[in-house]
C-alpha positions as protocol buffer text, in pm:
chain_id: "A"
residue {
  index: 1
  type: MET
  ca { x: -493 y: 532 z: -2572 }
}
residue {
  index: 2
  type: THR
  ca { x: -249 y: 560 z: -2281 }
}
residue {
  index: 3
  type: THR
  ca { x: -375 y: 565 z: -1924 }
}
residue {
  index: 4
  type: ILE
  ca { x: -151 y: 571 z: -1616 }
}
residue {
  index: 5
  type: VAL
  ca { x: -261 y: 449 z: -1274 }
}
residue {
  index: 6
  type: HIS
  ca { x: -28 y: 558 z: -995 }
}
residue {
  index: 7
  type: MET
  ca { x: -32 y: 346 z: -680 }
}
residue {
  index: 8
  type: LEU
  ca { x: 84 y: 567 z: -396 }
}
residue {
  index: 9
  type: ARG
  ca { x: 179 y: 430 z: -57 }
}
residue {
  index: 10
  type: HIS
  ca { x: 65 y: 663 z: 221 }
}
residue {
  index: 11
  type: GLY
  ca { x: 310 y: 875 z: 419 }
}
residue {
  index: 12
  type: GLU
  ca { x: 465 y: 805 z: 759 }
}
residue {
  index: 13
  type: VAL
  ca { x: 218 y: 738 z: 1041 }
}
residue {
  index: 14
  type: HIS
  ca { x: 222 y: 864 z: 1400 }
}
residue {
  index: 15
  type: ASN
  ca { x: 285 y: 537 z: 1585 }
}
residue {
  index: 16
  type: PRO
  ca { x: 481 y: 602 z: 1908 }
}
residue {
  index: 17
  type: GLU
  ca { x: 409 y: 250 z: 2041 }
}
residue {
  index: 18
  type: HIS
  ca { x: 549 y: 87 z: 1725 }
}
residue {
  index: 19
  type: ILE
  ca { x: 261 y: -154 z: 1690 }
}
residue {
  index: 20
  type: LEU
  ca { x: 128 y: -317 z: 1376 }
}
residue {
  index: 21
  type: TYR
  ca { x: -175 y: -91 z: 1336 }
}
residue {
  index: 22
  type: GLY
  ca { x: -317 y: -258 z: 1024 }
}
residue {
  index: 23
  type: ARG
  ca { x: -681 y: -161 z: 982 }
}
residue {
  index: 24
  type: LEU
  ca { x: -722 y: -4 z: 1327 }
}
residue {
  index: 25
  type: PRO
  ca { x: -891 y: 339 z: 1317 }
}
residue {
  index: 26
  type: GLY
  ca { x: -733 y: 662 z: 1436 }
}
residue {
  index: 27
  type: PHE
  ca { x: -381 y: 624 z: 1297 }
}
residue {
  index: 28
  type: ARG
  ca { x: -302 y: 955 z: 1130 }
}
residue {
  index: 29
  type: LEU
  ca { x: -2 y: 1085 z: 941 }
}
residue {
  index: 30
  type: SER
  ca { x: 291 y: 1211 z: 1144 }
}
residue {
  index: 31
  type: GLU
  ca { x: 431 y: 1557 z: 1073 }
}
residue {
  index: 32
  type: ARG
  ca { x: 685 y: 1391 z: 847 }
}
residue {
  index: 33
  type: GLY
  ca { x: 408 y: 1199 z: 675 }
}
residue {
  index: 34
  type: GLN
  ca { x: 220 y: 1523 z: 609 }
}
residue {
  index: 35
  type: ARG
  ca { x: 532 y: 1670 z: 451 }
}
residue {
  index: 36
  type: GLN
  ca { x: 572 y: 1356 z: 239 }
}
residue {
  index: 37
  type: ALA
  ca { x: 214 y: 1392 z: 112 }
}
residue {
  index: 38
  type: LEU
  ca { x: 281 y: 1755 z: 17 }
}
residue {
  index: 39
  type: THR
  ca { x: 604 y: 1655 z: -157 }
}
residue {
  index: 40
  type: VAL
  ca { x: 419 y: 1401 z: -370 }
}
residue {
  index: 41
  type: ALA
  ca { x: 147 y: 1657 z: -445 }
}
residue {
  index: 42
  type: GLU
  ca { x: 416 y: 1893 z: -575 }
}
residue {
  index: 43
  type: ALA
  ca { x: 583 y: 1614 z: -774 }
}
residue {
  index: 44
  type: VAL
  ca { x: 263 y: 1526 z: -960 }
}
residue {
  index: 45
  type: ALA
  ca { x: 125 y: 1878 z: -989 }
}
residue {
  index: 46
  type: GLY
  ca { x: 195 y: 1884 z: -1362 }
}
residue {
  index: 47
  type: HIS
  ca { x: 45 y: 1542 z: -1429 }
}
residue {
  index: 48
  type: ASP
  ca { x: -287 y: 1491 z: -1603 }
}
residue {
  index: 49
  type: ILE
  ca { x: -458 y: 1339 z: -1298 }
}
residue {
  index: 50
  type: THR
  ca { x: -836 y: 1325 z: -1331 }
}
residue {
  index: 51
  type: TYR
  ca { x: -923 y: 1070 z: -1062 }
}
residue {
  index: 52
  type: VAL
  ca { x: -796 y: 1033 z: -704 }
}
residue {
  index: 53
  type: VAL
  ca { x: -908 y: 742 z: -488 }
}
residue {
  index: 54
  type: ALA
  ca { x: -787 y: 612 z: -152 }
}
residue {
  index: 55
  type: SER
  ca { x: -818 y: 334 z: 100 }
}
residue {
  index: 56
  type: PRO
  ca { x: -1078 y: 422 z: 367 }
}
residue {
  index: 57
  type: LEU
  ca { x: -810 y: 433 z: 637 }
}
residue {
  index: 58
  type: GLN
  ca { x: -725 y: 776 z: 779 }
}
residue {
  index: 59
  type: ARG
  ca { x: -359 y: 777 z: 678 }
}
residue {
  index: 60
  type: ALA
  ca { x: -447 y: 705 z: 315 }
}
residue {
  index: 61
  type: GLN
  ca { x: -721 y: 968 z: 304 }
}
residue {
  index: 62
  type: GLU
  ca { x: -483 y: 1228 z: 451 }
}
residue {
  index: 63
  type: THR
  ca { x: -215 y: 1141 z: 196 }
}
residue {
  index: 64
  type: ALA
  ca { x: -460 y: 1175 z: -92 }
}
residue {
  index: 65
  type: ALA
  ca { x: -608 y: 1508 z: 21 }
}
residue {
  index: 66
  type: PRO
  ca { x: -336 y: 1751 z: -96 }
}
residue {
  index: 67
  type: ILE
  ca { x: -302 y: 1574 z: -431 }
}
residue {
  index: 68
  type: ALA
  ca { x: -676 y: 1584 z: -495 }
}
residue {
  index: 69
  type: GLY
  ca { x: -687 y: 1945 z: -383 }
}
residue {
  index: 70
  type: ALA
  ca { x: -411 y: 2048 z: -621 }
}
residue {
  index: 71
  type: HIS
  ca { x: -609 y: 1901 z: -910 }
}
residue {
  index: 72
  type: ARG
  ca { x: -947 y: 2032 z: -786 }
}
residue {
  index: 73
  type: LEU
  ca { x: -1080 y: 1684 z: -735 }
}
residue {
  index: 74
  type: ASP
  ca { x: -1264 y: 1507 z: -456 }
}
residue {
  index: 75
  type: VAL
  ca { x: -1102 y: 1204 z: -294 }
}
residue {
  index: 76
  type: GLN
  ca { x: -1300 y: 893 z: -383 }
}
residue {
  index: 77
  type: THR
  ca { x: -1288 y: 587 z: -155 }
}
residue {
  index: 78
  type: ASP
  ca { x: -1245 y: 224 z: -259 }
}
residue {
  index: 79
  type: GLU
  ca { x: -1256 y: -41 z: 16 }
}
residue {
  index: 80
  type: ARG
  ca { x: -1047 y: -272 z: -203 }
}
residue {
  index: 81
  type: LEU
  ca { x: -741 y: -50 z: -149 }
}
residue {
  index: 82
  type: ILE
  ca { x: -741 y: -115 z: 228 }
}
residue {
  index: 83
  type: GLU
  ca { x: -450 y: -260 z: 423 }
}
residue {
  index: 84
  type: ALA
  ca { x: -424 y: -640 z: 444 }
}
residue {
  index: 85
  type: ALA
  ca { x: -601 y: -810 z: 733 }
}
residue {
  index: 86
  type: ASN
  ca { x: -354 y: -939 z: 994 }
}
residue {
  index: 87
  type: ASP
  ca { x: -404 y: -1146 z: 1312 }
}
residue {
  index: 88
  type: PHE
  ca { x: -122 y: -952 z: 1483 }
}
residue {
  index: 89
  type: GLU
  ca { x: -299 y: -619 z: 1444 }
}
residue {
  index: 90
  type: GLY
  ca { x: -255 y: -398 z: 1751 }
}
residue {
  index: 91
  type: GLN
  ca { x: 58 y: -582 z: 1873 }
}
residue {
  index: 92
  type: ARG
  ca { x: 431 y: -531 z: 1852 }
}
residue {
  index: 93
  type: VAL
  ca { x: 575 y: -771 z: 1596 }
}
residue {
  index: 94
  type: ALA
  ca { x: 940 y: -675 z: 1549 }
}
residue {
  index: 95
  type: VAL
  ca { x: 1174 y: -975 z: 1527 }
}
residue {
  index: 96
  type: GLY
  ca { x: 1260 y: -1089 z: 1879 }
}
residue {
  index: 97
  type: ASP
  ca { x: 1001 y: -863 z: 2034 }
}
residue {
  index: 98
  type: GLY
  ca { x: 636 y: -860 z: 2135 }
}
residue {
  index: 99
  type: ALA
  ca { x: 387 y: -1115 z: 2002 }
}
residue {
  index: 100
  type: LEU
  ca { x: 638 y: -1321 z: 1805 }
}
residue {
  index: 101
  type: ARG
  ca { x: 810 y: -1427 z: 2129 }
}
residue {
  index: 102
  type: GLN
  ca { x: 491 y: -1578 z: 2271 }
}
residue {
  index: 103
  type: PRO
  ca { x: 440 y: -1953 z: 2198 }
}
residue {
  index: 104
  type: LYS
  ca { x: 61 y: -1907 z: 2182 }
}
residue {
  index: 105
  type: HIS
  ca { x: 108 y: -1716 z: 1855 }
}
residue {
  index: 106
  type: TRP
  ca { x: 350 y: -1954 z: 1684 }
}
residue {
  index: 107
  type: SER
  ca { x: 76 y: -2160 z: 1518 }
}
residue {
  index: 108
  type: LYS
  ca { x: -18 y: -1852 z: 1318 }
}
residue {
  index: 109
  type: LEU
  ca { x: 323 y: -1868 z: 1149 }
}
residue {
  index: 110
  type: ARG
  ca { x: 282 y: -2222 z: 1017 }
}
residue {
  index: 111
  type: ASN
  ca { x: 237 y: -2125 z: 652 }
}
residue {
  index: 112
  type: PRO
  ca { x: 422 y: -1815 z: 529 }
}
residue {
  index: 113
  type: PHE
  ca { x: 323 y: -1887 z: 169 }
}
residue {
  index: 114
  type: ARG
  ca { x: -49 y: -1815 z: 216 }
}
residue {
  index: 115
  type: PRO
  ca { x: 10 y: -1648 z: 475 }
}
residue {
  index: 116
  type: SER
  ca { x: -152 y: -1823 z: 774 }
}
residue {
  index: 117
  type: TRP
  ca { x: -151 y: -1509 z: 993 }
}
residue {
  index: 118
  type: GLY
  ca { x: -368 y: -1296 z: 769 }
}
residue {
  index: 119
  type: GLU
  ca { x: -539 y: -1227 z: 438 }
}
residue {
  index: 120
  type: PRO
  ca { x: -416 y: -1460 z: 161 }
}
residue {
  index: 121
  type: TYR
  ca { x: -183 y: -1295 z: -89 }
}
residue {
  index: 122
  type: LEU
  ca { x: -394 y: -1403 z: -384 }
}
residue {
  index: 123
  type: GLU
  ca { x: -706 y: -1240 z: -237 }
}
residue {
  index: 124
  type: ILE
  ca { x: -509 y: -918 z: -184 }
}
residue {
  index: 125
  type: ALA
  ca { x: -389 y: -923 z: -545 }
}
residue {
  index: 126
  type: HIS
  ca { x: -736 y: -985 z: -684 }
}
residue {
  index: 127
  type: ARG
  ca { x: -909 y: -706 z: -489 }
}
residue {
  index: 128
  type: MET
  ca { x: -631 y: -462 z: -570 }
}
residue {
  index: 129
  type: LEU
  ca { x: -654 y: -553 z: -937 }
}
residue {
  index: 130
  type: GLY
  ca { x: -1025 y: -473 z: -931 }
}
residue {
  index: 131
  type: ALA
  ca { x: -957 y: -131 z: -776 }
}
residue {
  index: 132
  type: ILE
  ca { x: -685 y: -54 z: -1028 }
}
residue {
  index: 133
  type: TYR
  ca { x: -898 y: -142 z: -1329 }
}
residue {
  index: 134
  type: ARG
  ca { x: -1183 y: 66 z: -1191 }
}
residue {
  index: 135
  type: ALA
  ca { x: -943 y: 361 z: -1160 }
}
residue {
  index: 136
  type: ARG
  ca { x: -810 y: 301 z: -1512 }
}
residue {
  index: 137
  type: ALA
  ca { x: -1161 y: 313 z: -1652 }
}
residue {
  index: 138
  type: ALA
  ca { x: -1244 y: 630 z: -1455 }
}
residue {
  index: 139
  type: ALA
  ca { x: -937 y: 812 z: -1587 }
}
residue {
  index: 140
  type: GLU
  ca { x: -920 y: 660 z: -1935 }
}
residue {
  index: 141
  type: GLY
  ca { x: -680 y: 855 z: -2152 }
}
residue {
  index: 142
  type: HIS
  ca { x: -549 y: 1045 z: -1849 }
}
residue {
  index: 143
  type: GLU
  ca { x: -395 y: 954 z: -1511 }
}
residue {
  index: 144
  type: ALA
  ca { x: -542 y: 817 z: -1187 }
}
residue {
  index: 145
  type: LEU
  ca { x: -385 y: 808 z: -843 }
}
residue {
  index: 146
  type: CYS
  ca { x: -472 y: 537 z: -589 }
}
residue {
  index: 147
  type: VAL
  ca { x: -351 y: 567 z: -229 }
}
residue {
  index: 148
  type: SER
  ca { x: -304 y: 231 z: -61 }
}
residue {
  index: 149
  type: HIS
  ca { x: -60 y: 45 z: 166 }
}
residue {
  index: 150
  type: GLN
  ca { x: 275 y: -126 z: 130 }
}
residue {
  index: 151
  type: LEU
  ca { x: 174 y: -493 z: 132 }
}
residue {
  index: 152
  type: PRO
  ca { x: -125 y: -458 z: -105 }
}
residue {
  index: 153
  type: ILE
  ca { x: 78 y: -250 z: -350 }
}
residue {
  index: 154
  type: TRP
  ca { x: 376 y: -486 z: -344 }
}
residue {
  index: 155
  type: THR
  ca { x: 156 y: -795 z: -369 }
}
residue {
  index: 156
  type: LEU
  ca { x: -22 y: -655 z: -675 }
}
residue {
  index: 157
  type: ARG
  ca { x: 308 y: -564 z: -838 }
}
residue {
  index: 158
  type: ARG
  ca { x: 444 y: -916 z: -790 }
}
residue {
  index: 159
  type: PHE
  ca { x: 118 y: -1058 z: -928 }
}
residue {
  index: 160
  type: LEU
  ca { x: 140 y: -840 z: -1239 }
}
residue {
  index: 161
  type: GLU
  ca { x: 505 y: -930 z: -1290 }
}
residue {
  index: 162
  type: GLY
  ca { x: 427 y: -1303 z: -1269 }
}
residue {
  index: 163
  type: LYS
  ca { x: 632 y: -1356 z: -953 }
}
residue {
  index: 164
  type: THR
  ca { x: 552 y: -1569 z: -648 }
}
residue {
  index: 165
  type: LEU
  ca { x: 336 y: -1371 z: -408 }
}
residue {
  index: 166
  type: TRP
  ca { x: 513 y: -1488 z: -91 }
}
residue {
  index: 167
  type: HIS
  ca { x: 831 y: -1286 z: -29 }
}
residue {
  index: 168
  type: ASP
  ca { x: 1075 y: -1145 z: 225 }
}
residue {
  index: 169
  type: PRO
  ca { x: 919 y: -822 z: 366 }
}
residue {
  index: 170
  type: ARG
  ca { x: 1267 y: -675 z: 406 }
}
residue {
  index: 171
  type: HIS
  ca { x: 1306 y: -662 z: 28 }
}
residue {
  index: 172
  type: ARG
  ca { x: 988 y: -480 z: -72 }
}
residue {
  index: 173
  type: GLN
  ca { x: 1046 y: -191 z: -311 }
}
residue {
  index: 174
  type: CYS
  ca { x: 770 y: 29 z: -175 }
}
residue {
  index: 175
  type: SER
  ca { x: 896 y: 317 z: 39 }
}
residue {
  index: 176
  type: LEU
  ca { x: 668 y: 554 z: 226 }
}
residue {
  index: 177
  type: ALA
  ca { x: 497 y: 793 z: -19 }
}
residue {
  index: 178
  type: SER
  ca { x: 644 y: 606 z: -316 }
}
residue {
  index: 179
  type: LEU
  ca { x: 474 y: 570 z: -653 }
}
residue {
  index: 180
  type: THR
  ca { x: 431 y: 244 z: -840 }
}
residue {
  index: 181
  type: SER
  ca { x: 292 y: 359 z: -1175 }
}
residue {
  index: 182
  type: LEU
  ca { x: 106 y: 123 z: -1407 }
}
residue {
  index: 183
  type: VAL
  ca { x: 108 y: 227 z: -1773 }
}
residue {
  index: 184
  type: PHE
  ca { x: -180 y: 97 z: -1986 }
}
residue {
  index: 185
  type: ASP
  ca { x: -225 y: 96 z: -2363 }
}
residue {
  index: 186
  type: GLY
  ca { x: -602 y: 62 z: -2377 }
}
residue {
  index: 187
  type: GLU
  ca { x: -672 y: -212 z: -2121 }
}
residue {
  index: 188
  type: GLU
  ca { x: -330 y: -377 z: -2163 }
}
residue {
  index: 189
  type: LEU
  ca { x: -61 y: -318 z: -1903 }
}
residue {
  index: 190
  type: VAL
  ca { x: 260 y: -228 z: -2089 }
}
residue {
  index: 191
  type: ASP
  ca { x: 494 y: -97 z: -1819 }
}
residue {
  index: 192
  type: ILE
  ca { x: 548 y: -59 z: -1443 }
}
residue {
  index: 193
  type: VAL
  ca { x: 754 y: 239 z: -1324 }
}
residue {
  index: 194
  type: TYR
  ca { x: 867 y: 290 z: -963 }
}
residue {
  index: 195
  type: SER
  ca { x: 970 y: 626 z: -815 }
}
residue {
  index: 196
  type: GLU
  ca { x: 1034 y: 783 z: -473 }
}
residue {
  index: 197
  type: PRO
  ca { x: 945 y: 1154 z: -486 }
}
residue {
  index: 198
  type: ALA
  ca { x: 968 y: 1179 z: -104 }
}
residue {
  index: 199
  type: GLY
  ca { x: 1285 y: 970 z: -71 }
}
residue {
  index: 200
  type: SER
  ca { x: 1363 y: 614 z: 36 }
}
residue {
  index: 201
  type: THR
  ca { x: 1258 y: 452 z: 363 }
}
residue {
  index: 202
  type: ASP
  ca { x: 1317 y: 118 z: 532 }
}
residue {
  index: 203
  type: PRO
  ca { x: 1064 y: -141 z: 402 }
}
residue {
  index: 204
  type: LYS
  ca { x: 1049 y: -300 z: 749 }
}
residue {
  index: 205
  type: VAL
  ca { x: 859 y: -2 z: 897 }
}
residue {
  index: 206
  type: THR
  ca { x: 591 y: -162 z: 1120 }
}
residue {
  index: 207
  type: GLY
  ca { x: 228 y: -113 z: 1029 }
}
residue {
  index: 208
  type: ALA
  ca { x: 251 y: -2 z: 666 }
}
């Protein structure tokens, strides 16, 4: 029995201050992000989606809404799909700018492999895996769609592919409103398919 679980990264966020907003409340989709959500909803309109679930954060819920609506479903919420915790939340963190230029923050950068500035990669992978298998069970024999965030999605993908979890953020294959689709035969993962129905974006976009 084939089941597909689509991991959807939310659309673009309204973030005029260009901060790392992380888990902060009140960050909604921009107008472009709303269009991206509608584009994905159109792209998956013909899919056999029977379960839609999202991170509790506003941008993820807003991205999920038109997809759930098109399939006459309610948006479920799973806390395990939330953005990764980050000590730099609420600050500007572009290279050469903001918090990263302040010596008081440099100790947080001591271990990029864990990482020392936030939630450990392995913990992210494990909680995401739990959310994905819950979605697979809920949509068994059909398709599920889970709206999450760039780092959790990319971390889970690397975990499933047997790769090291630490990585260069500039090389993440997880554009805004992109789909990372997990194909299961029963409970066994047999394929991972990546697509960009709303187009490609720079993986270095702050906040994710």
